[in-house]
Coordinates of C-alpha atoms and ligand atoms in Angstrom, one line a residue:
M1 CA 4.9 12.0 -23.4
I2 CA 8.9 11.5 -23.5
D3 CA 10.6 9.3 -25.6
F4 CA 12.2 5.3 -23.9
H5 CA 14.3 2.9 -24.8
Y6 CA 11.5 0.0 -24.6
E7 CA 12.3 -3.4 -23.4
R8 CA 11.0 -6.9 -23.1
A9 CA 12.2 -9.3 -20.2
T10 CA 11.6 -12.6 -21.1
N11 CA 12.7 -14.1 -18.0
L12 CA 13.7 -12.9 -14.0
D13 CA 17.4 -13.1 -14.5
E14 CA 17.0 -10.9 -17.9
A15 CA 15.2 -8.5 -16.0
S16 CA 17.2 -8.0 -13.3
V17 CA 20.4 -7.0 -15.6
L18 CA 18.3 -4.8 -17.3
A19 CA 16.5 -3.1 -14.5
N20 CA 20.1 -2.2 -13.1
F21 CA 20.8 0.2 -15.9
A22 CA 20.2 3.8 -14.4
D23 CA 17.6 6.0 -15.6
T24 CA 15.7 2.3 -16.4
M25 CA 11.9 1.0 -14.8
V26 CA 10.2 -1.8 -15.5
I27 CA 6.5 -2.1 -16.5
A28 CA 3.9 -4.7 -14.8
G29 CA 0.6 -3.2 -15.6
G30 CA 1.3 0.3 -16.7
T31 CA -1.4 2.1 -14.9
T32 CA 0.9 4.0 -12.9
L33 CA 4.0 4.1 -15.1
V34 CA 2.1 4.9 -18.2
D35 CA 0.3 7.7 -15.9
L36 CA 3.7 9.4 -13.7
A37 CA 5.9 9.4 -17.5
K38 CA 2.6 11.7 -19.0
L39 CA 3.2 13.4 -16.1
D40 CA 5.9 14.2 -16.3
V41 CA 6.8 13.4 -13.1
V42 CA 9.0 10.4 -14.0
R43 CA 11.6 10.5 -17.4
P44 CA 13.0 6.6 -17.6
E45 CA 15.7 6.1 -20.1
T46 CA 14.5 2.8 -20.5
V47 CA 11.4 0.8 -19.7
V48 CA 11.7 -2.9 -18.9
D49 CA 8.7 -4.9 -19.8
I50 CA 8.2 -8.1 -17.4
S51 CA 4.5 -8.7 -18.4
R52 CA 5.9 -11.2 -19.9
I53 CA 7.8 -13.4 -17.7
P54 CA 6.3 -16.8 -17.3
G55 CA 5.5 -18.4 -13.8
L56 CA 4.7 -14.6 -11.8
D57 CA 1.5 -15.0 -11.8
A58 CA 0.5 -17.9 -9.6
I59 CA -1.3 -17.9 -6.9
D60 CA -0.4 -20.7 -4.5
V61 CA -2.6 -21.4 -1.2
D62 CA -1.8 -24.4 1.2
A63 CA -2.1 -25.0 5.0
S64 CA 0.9 -22.2 6.3
G65 CA -0.2 -19.3 3.5
A66 CA -0.1 -17.8 0.2
M67 CA 1.8 -17.1 -2.0
I68 CA 0.8 -14.6 -5.1
G69 CA 2.9 -13.9 -7.9
A70 CA 3.5 -10.3 -8.0
L71 CA 2.6 -10.5 -12.2
A72 CA -0.7 -11.3 -10.6
K73 CA -3.2 -8.9 -11.8
M74 CA -5.2 -7.4 -9.3
S75 CA -8.8 -8.9 -10.2
R76 CA -8.0 -12.6 -9.8
V77 CA -6.7 -12.4 -6.4
A78 CA -9.4 -10.4 -5.2
D79 CA -11.4 -12.6 -6.6
D80 CA -9.9 -16.3 -6.1
P81 CA -12.4 -18.4 -3.1
R82 CA -9.2 -19.6 -1.9
I83 CA -7.4 -16.1 -0.8
K84 CA -11.0 -14.2 -0.4
D85 CA -11.5 -17.8 2.6
G86 CA -8.4 -17.1 4.3
F87 CA -7.1 -14.1 3.9
P88 CA -10.6 -12.0 3.5
A89 CA -8.5 -8.6 4.3
V90 CA -5.9 -9.3 1.4
A91 CA -8.9 -10.1 -0.8
Q92 CA -10.9 -6.6 -0.2
S93 CA -8.1 -4.5 0.1
L94 CA -7.7 -4.9 -3.5
S95 CA -11.8 -5.1 -4.8
L96 CA -12.6 -1.8 -3.2
A97 CA -9.3 -0.3 -5.1
A98 CA -9.2 1.9 -8.5
S99 CA -12.1 0.5 -10.6
Q100 CA -12.2 -3.5 -12.2
Q101 CA -11.2 -2.1 -15.7
L102 CA -8.0 -1.4 -13.6
R103 CA -7.5 -3.9 -11.9
N104 CA -8.2 -6.1 -14.0
M105 CA -5.0 -4.5 -15.7
A106 CA -2.7 -3.9 -12.8
T107 CA -0.2 -6.1 -11.1
I108 CA 0.4 -7.2 -7.1
G109 CA 3.7 -5.3 -7.7
G110 CA 2.9 -3.0 -9.6
N111 CA 0.1 -1.9 -6.4
L112 CA 2.9 -1.7 -4.0
M113 CA 5.0 0.3 -5.9
Q114 CA 2.4 2.7 -7.0
R115 CA 3.3 6.3 -5.8
T116 CA 1.5 8.8 -3.1
R117 CA -0.8 11.3 -5.8
C118 CA 0.4 14.3 -3.4
S119 CA -1.4 16.3 -6.3
Y120 CA 2.0 18.8 -5.9
F121 CA 4.2 15.8 -6.7
R122 CA 1.8 15.0 -9.9
D123 CA 1.6 18.5 -11.1
P124 CA 6.0 19.8 -11.7
A125 CA 5.2 22.7 -14.2
A126 CA 2.7 24.1 -11.4
Y127 CA 4.8 22.5 -8.5
P128 CA 8.5 22.6 -9.0
S129 CA 9.0 22.3 -5.4
C130 CA 8.6 18.8 -4.2
N131 CA 11.3 17.4 -2.2
K132 CA 10.2 13.5 -2.8
R133 CA 10.7 14.3 -7.1
T134 CA 13.4 16.8 -6.9
P135 CA 15.5 16.5 -3.3
G136 CA 16.2 19.3 -1.4
S137 CA 13.8 21.3 -3.9
G138 CA 10.9 22.2 -0.7
C139 CA 7.8 21.2 0.0
A140 CA 4.6 22.7 -1.7
A141 CA 1.5 21.0 0.6
L142 CA 3.2 22.4 3.5
G143 CA 1.3 26.2 3.6
G144 CA -0.7 24.9 0.5
L145 CA -4.1 22.5 0.7
T146 CA -3.7 19.6 3.0
R147 CA -6.8 17.5 3.0
N148 CA -5.6 14.3 1.6
H149 CA -2.9 14.0 3.0
A150 CA -0.5 12.3 6.3
V151 CA -1.2 12.3 10.1
L152 CA 1.4 10.4 10.9
G153 CA 5.3 9.5 10.0
T154 CA 5.3 13.1 8.3
S155 CA 8.4 14.8 8.5
E156 CA 9.6 18.5 7.7
A157 CA 11.3 17.4 4.2
C158 CA 7.4 15.6 2.9
I159 CA 3.6 14.8 4.3
A160 CA 2.5 12.6 2.1
T161 CA 0.6 10.0 2.2
Y162 CA 1.4 6.5 0.7
P163 CA -1.3 6.0 -1.1
G164 CA -2.1 1.8 -1.9
D165 CA -5.0 -0.3 0.1
L166 CA -2.9 -3.7 -0.2
A167 CA -0.3 -3.0 1.5
V168 CA -2.0 -2.3 4.2
A169 CA -3.3 -5.8 4.4
L170 CA 0.0 -7.5 4.4
V171 CA 1.3 -5.3 6.7
A172 CA -1.4 -6.0 9.1
L173 CA -1.4 -9.6 8.3
D174 CA 3.0 -9.7 8.5
A175 CA 3.4 -10.3 4.7
T176 CA 6.9 -10.6 3.6
L177 CA 7.6 -9.4 0.2
H178 CA 9.9 -11.6 -2.1
V179 CA 12.6 -9.5 -3.3
G180 CA 15.3 -10.7 -5.7
R181 CA 16.8 -12.9 -3.7
R182 CA 16.6 -12.3 -0.5
T183 CA 13.0 -11.6 1.9
V184 CA 11.8 -8.7 3.4
A185 CA 8.6 -8.1 6.3
A186 CA 6.3 -5.5 4.2
E187 CA 6.2 -3.1 7.5
D188 CA 9.6 -2.7 7.3
F189 CA 9.8 -2.8 3.2
F190 CA 8.0 0.9 3.1
L191 CA 10.3 3.4 4.3
L192 CA 9.5 6.4 6.3
P193 CA 10.1 10.0 4.1
G194 CA 12.6 11.9 7.2
E195 CA 15.4 13.3 4.9
T196 CA 14.7 11.8 1.7
P197 CA 11.7 11.6 0.8
E198 CA 12.4 9.8 -2.1
R199 CA 13.7 7.1 -1.2
E200 CA 9.9 5.4 -0.6
T201 CA 10.8 1.7 -0.3
D202 CA 14.1 -0.5 0.1
L203 CA 14.2 -1.5 -3.3
R204 CA 17.7 -1.6 -4.5
Q205 CA 18.1 -0.8 -8.2
G206 CA 18.0 -4.1 -10.4
E207 CA 15.5 -5.9 -7.7
I208 CA 12.1 -6.6 -9.0
I209 CA 9.8 -8.1 -6.4
T210 CA 8.6 -11.4 -7.6
A211 CA 5.5 -12.8 -5.3
V212 CA 4.6 -12.2 -1.8
S213 CA 3.8 -14.3 1.2
V214 CA 1.0 -14.1 3.9
P215 CA 1.3 -16.2 6.6
A216 CA -2.3 -18.7 7.4
S217 CA -3.6 -17.7 11.5
P218 CA -6.7 -17.1 12.5
V219 CA -6.3 -13.2 12.3
A220 CA -5.6 -14.0 8.9
R221 CA -9.0 -16.1 8.8
R222 CA -10.7 -13.3 10.2
S223 CA -9.9 -10.0 9.0
T224 CA -11.6 -7.4 6.9
Y225 CA -10.6 -4.5 5.5
L226 CA -12.3 -1.3 6.5
K227 CA -12.4 2.3 3.7
V228 CA -13.7 5.6 3.9
R229 CA -13.5 7.8 0.9
D230 CA -14.8 11.0 -0.6
R231 CA -17.0 8.9 -3.2
Q232 CA -18.2 5.1 -2.9
S233 CA -16.1 3.9 -6.0
Y234 CA -12.6 4.5 -7.6
E235 CA -11.1 6.7 -4.5
F236 CA -8.4 6.3 -2.6
A237 CA -9.4 5.8 1.1
S238 CA -9.3 8.9 3.6
A239 CA -8.5 6.5 6.0
S240 CA -8.8 2.9 6.2
A241 CA -8.2 0.2 8.6
A242 CA -7.4 -3.4 7.7
V243 CA -8.0 -5.8 11.2
G244 CA -7.6 -9.1 12.4
L245 CA -9.4 -10.7 14.9
E246 CA -8.6 -13.9 16.9
L247 CA -11.1 -14.3 19.7
A248 CA -10.1 -16.6 22.8
D249 CA -12.3 -20.1 22.9
D250 CA -14.7 -18.3 25.6
G251 CA -15.3 -15.9 22.3
G252 CA -15.9 -13.0 23.9
T253 CA -11.7 -12.1 25.2
I254 CA -9.3 -10.8 22.3
A255 CA -6.2 -13.7 22.1
D256 CA -4.8 -12.5 19.4
L257 CA -5.2 -7.9 16.6
R258 CA -4.1 -7.0 13.7
V259 CA -4.2 -3.1 13.0
A260 CA -3.1 -1.4 10.2
L261 CA -3.8 1.9 8.3
G262 CA -4.2 3.3 5.0
G263 CA -4.8 7.4 3.9
V264 CA -3.5 8.9 7.0
A265 CA 0.3 7.9 7.3
T266 CA 4.0 8.1 5.0
K267 CA 3.2 3.9 4.7
P268 CA 0.9 1.7 5.9
W269 CA 0.8 1.7 9.8
R270 CA 0.9 -0.6 12.6
A271 CA -1.0 0.1 15.0
R272 CA 0.5 -1.2 18.0
A273 CA -0.7 0.8 20.7
V274 CA -3.6 -0.6 19.9
E275 CA -3.1 -4.6 18.9
D276 CA -1.4 -4.5 22.4
A277 CA -4.1 -2.3 24.4
L278 CA -6.3 -5.4 23.5
R279 CA -4.8 -8.5 23.2
G280 CA -5.8 -10.8 26.3
T281 CA -9.4 -7.7 27.7
P282 CA -13.1 -8.7 26.9
L283 CA -14.3 -7.9 23.9
D284 CA -16.7 -4.4 24.8
E285 CA -17.4 -1.8 22.7
E286 CA -16.2 1.1 25.2
A287 CA -12.7 -0.3 25.8
V288 CA -12.5 -0.7 21.8
G289 CA -13.5 2.3 21.2
E290 CA -11.0 3.6 23.4
A291 CA -8.0 1.2 22.6
S292 CA -8.5 3.1 19.4
R293 CA -7.8 6.7 20.1
L294 CA -4.2 5.2 20.6
A295 CA -3.9 4.6 17.2
V296 CA -3.6 8.7 16.9
A297 CA -1.5 9.2 20.5
E298 CA 1.3 11.0 18.2
A299 CA -0.8 11.8 15.0
V300 CA -0.2 15.6 13.9
A301 CA -2.7 18.0 11.7
F302 CA -2.4 20.2 9.5
D303 CA -4.4 22.6 8.4
G304 CA -6.8 21.2 6.2
N305 CA -6.5 16.8 7.4
A306 CA -7.5 16.8 10.9
Y307 CA -10.4 15.2 10.7
K308 CA -8.2 12.6 9.7
I309 CA -6.9 12.2 13.2
E310 CA -11.3 12.4 14.5
L311 CA -12.6 9.6 11.7
V312 CA -9.3 6.7 12.0
P313 CA -10.7 5.3 15.3
R314 CA -13.5 5.5 14.8
V315 CA -12.6 3.7 11.6
I316 CA -10.7 1.0 13.6
A317 CA -13.3 0.6 16.2
R318 CA -16.2 -0.3 14.1
A319 CA -13.8 -2.6 11.6
I320 CA -13.0 -4.4 15.0
L321 CA -16.3 -4.2 16.3
T322 CA -18.0 -5.6 13.1
L323 CA -15.5 -8.6 13.1
G324 CA -16.3 -9.6 16.6
G325 CA -20.4 -9.8 15.5
L326 CA -21.2 -6.8 18.1
A327 CA -21.6 -3.4 14.9
Ligands
LIG401 P1 3.3 0.2 -12.9 O1 2.3 1.1 -13.7 O2 3.3 -0.6 -14.3 O3 4.2 -0.2 -12.1 C1 3.8 1.4 -11.4 C2 5.7 0.8 -10.2 O4 5.9 -0.3 -10.3 C3 6.7 1.7 -10.9 O5 7.4 2.5 -10.5 C4 7.2 0.1 -11.7 O6 9.0 0.4 -12.0 C5 7.7 -1.2 -10.5 N1 7.4 -2.2 -10.6 C6 6.4 -3.0 -11.3 N2 6.2 -3.7 -10.8 C7 7.1 -4.5 -10.2 C8 8.0 -5.4 -9.7 N3 7.5 -6.5 -9.9 N4 9.0 -4.8 -9.0 C9 9.2 -3.9 -8.7 N5 8.7 -2.9 -9.4 C10 7.0 -2.7 -9.9 N6 -4.3 1.5 -5.7 C11 -4.8 1.5 -4.6 O7 -4.8 0.6 -4.3 N7 -6.1 1.9 -4.6 C12 -7.0 3.1 -5.4 O8 -8.2 3.2 -4.6 C13 -6.6 3.5 -6.4 N8 -7.1 4.0 -7.3 C14 -6.7 4.2 -8.1 C15 -7.8 5.0 -9.2 C16 -7.2 5.7 -10.5 C17 -7.8 6.1 -11.2 C18 -5.7 4.4 -10.6 C19 -4.9 5.5 -12.2 C20 -4.6 3.9 -10.4 C21 -5.7 3.1 -8.6 N9 -4.7 3.0 -8.1 C22 -5.7 2.9 -6.6 C23 -3.4 3.0 -8.5 C24 -3.5 1.1 -8.6 O9 -4.2 0.5 -8.1 C25 -1.7 1.0 -9.3 O10 -1.3 1.6 -10.6 C26 -1.2 -0.6 -9.7 O11 -2.2 -1.3 -8.8 C27 -0.2 -0.7 -10.3 O12 -0.1 -1.5 -11.2 P2 0.5 -1.8 -12.0 O13 1.1 -3.3 -13.4 O14 -0.4 -1.4 -13.3 O15 2.1 -1.2 -11.7
LIG402 FE1 6.8 16.8 -2.1 FE2 5.9 14.9 0.0 FE3 5.8 17.8 -0.1 FE4 4.0 16.4 -2.0 S1 4.0 16.2 0.8 S2 4.8 18.0 -2.6 S3 5.3 14.6 -2.2 S4 7.3 16.9 -0.8

């Protein structure tokens, strides 16, 4: 564990000023940051505790949608009946994440900002080569064990997956992040690794996520989060899909569809090709299976993760058919 200065912010302006200093990181629930500091992956000189800032943990829901404060605990959002009812994919993505103890500590903002679980990234002593941790140092995963790595959105510099569940549901449902004094679409907030895998999000120095808003819609109301993983709890996704489905008045035609993927890409991954192929078509098992394969048309497998290319279309199809009452 490293030494660091500790500051507690009492309001947002104070937090932004403090967080603007170099080598400063904010801490909310601490379930990721403390872990990474112990592993020597991050070495902040100063840690700014935002967990006591009043008003940032509210959950407001009205006819236009949900506004969820960044300091709301994962467990509280997952259990909120208004979120379960109007935005089931959001509630499910949270209740299927981590463990009850972690969900009781961890916040929405911290969840979105969690770092990759690439084991090479998390072990600096054994693996000095990691472009995400130390730009230009190489990538120990290439040529290593890649079972948990990405098949979509990879670059020559980094093939690590984005591990979180909530962000996948938010990207599917066209959510917006409130960041400092601006807003940014959830889909645009997360960045592809390209040649700069150390830049994971659009968050700028000194900025703090204050809230997430999710628009109310028929696809949000009829949505689900399907997570496939090596064990039934306390495990990150091998592949997951957040899906929202709106059926036309005839009850059998897909009026609208949203699909986003987790566990298989370097960022929460919107599968628009699947949406476009199925929108306006009859809900049919064979057509859904065929369209779901479009999600992996551009996928690239490494030594250990080709199974994800087989798994992803099945996860998408199962989620769509379940929502449509056909599975
Ligand atoms: P912190 O640890 O306080 O912060 C995390 C990061 O976010 C830090 O970089 C911090 O600077 C930054 N940050 C925090 N709040 C803000 C803010 N408002 N604005 C800007 N930056 C901010 N997650 C899943 O989604 N699915 C899982 O299956 C899952 N399994 C897990 C299993 C284990 C064993 C563990 C330890 C974690 C797991 N997690 C999983 C991750 C867990 O959900 C995160 O650790 C947690 O959500 C982080 O929230 P926090 O409030 O504790 O963040
Ligand atoms: Fe680092 Fe990315 Fe390579 Fe993992 S995949 S070792 S995070 S550069």
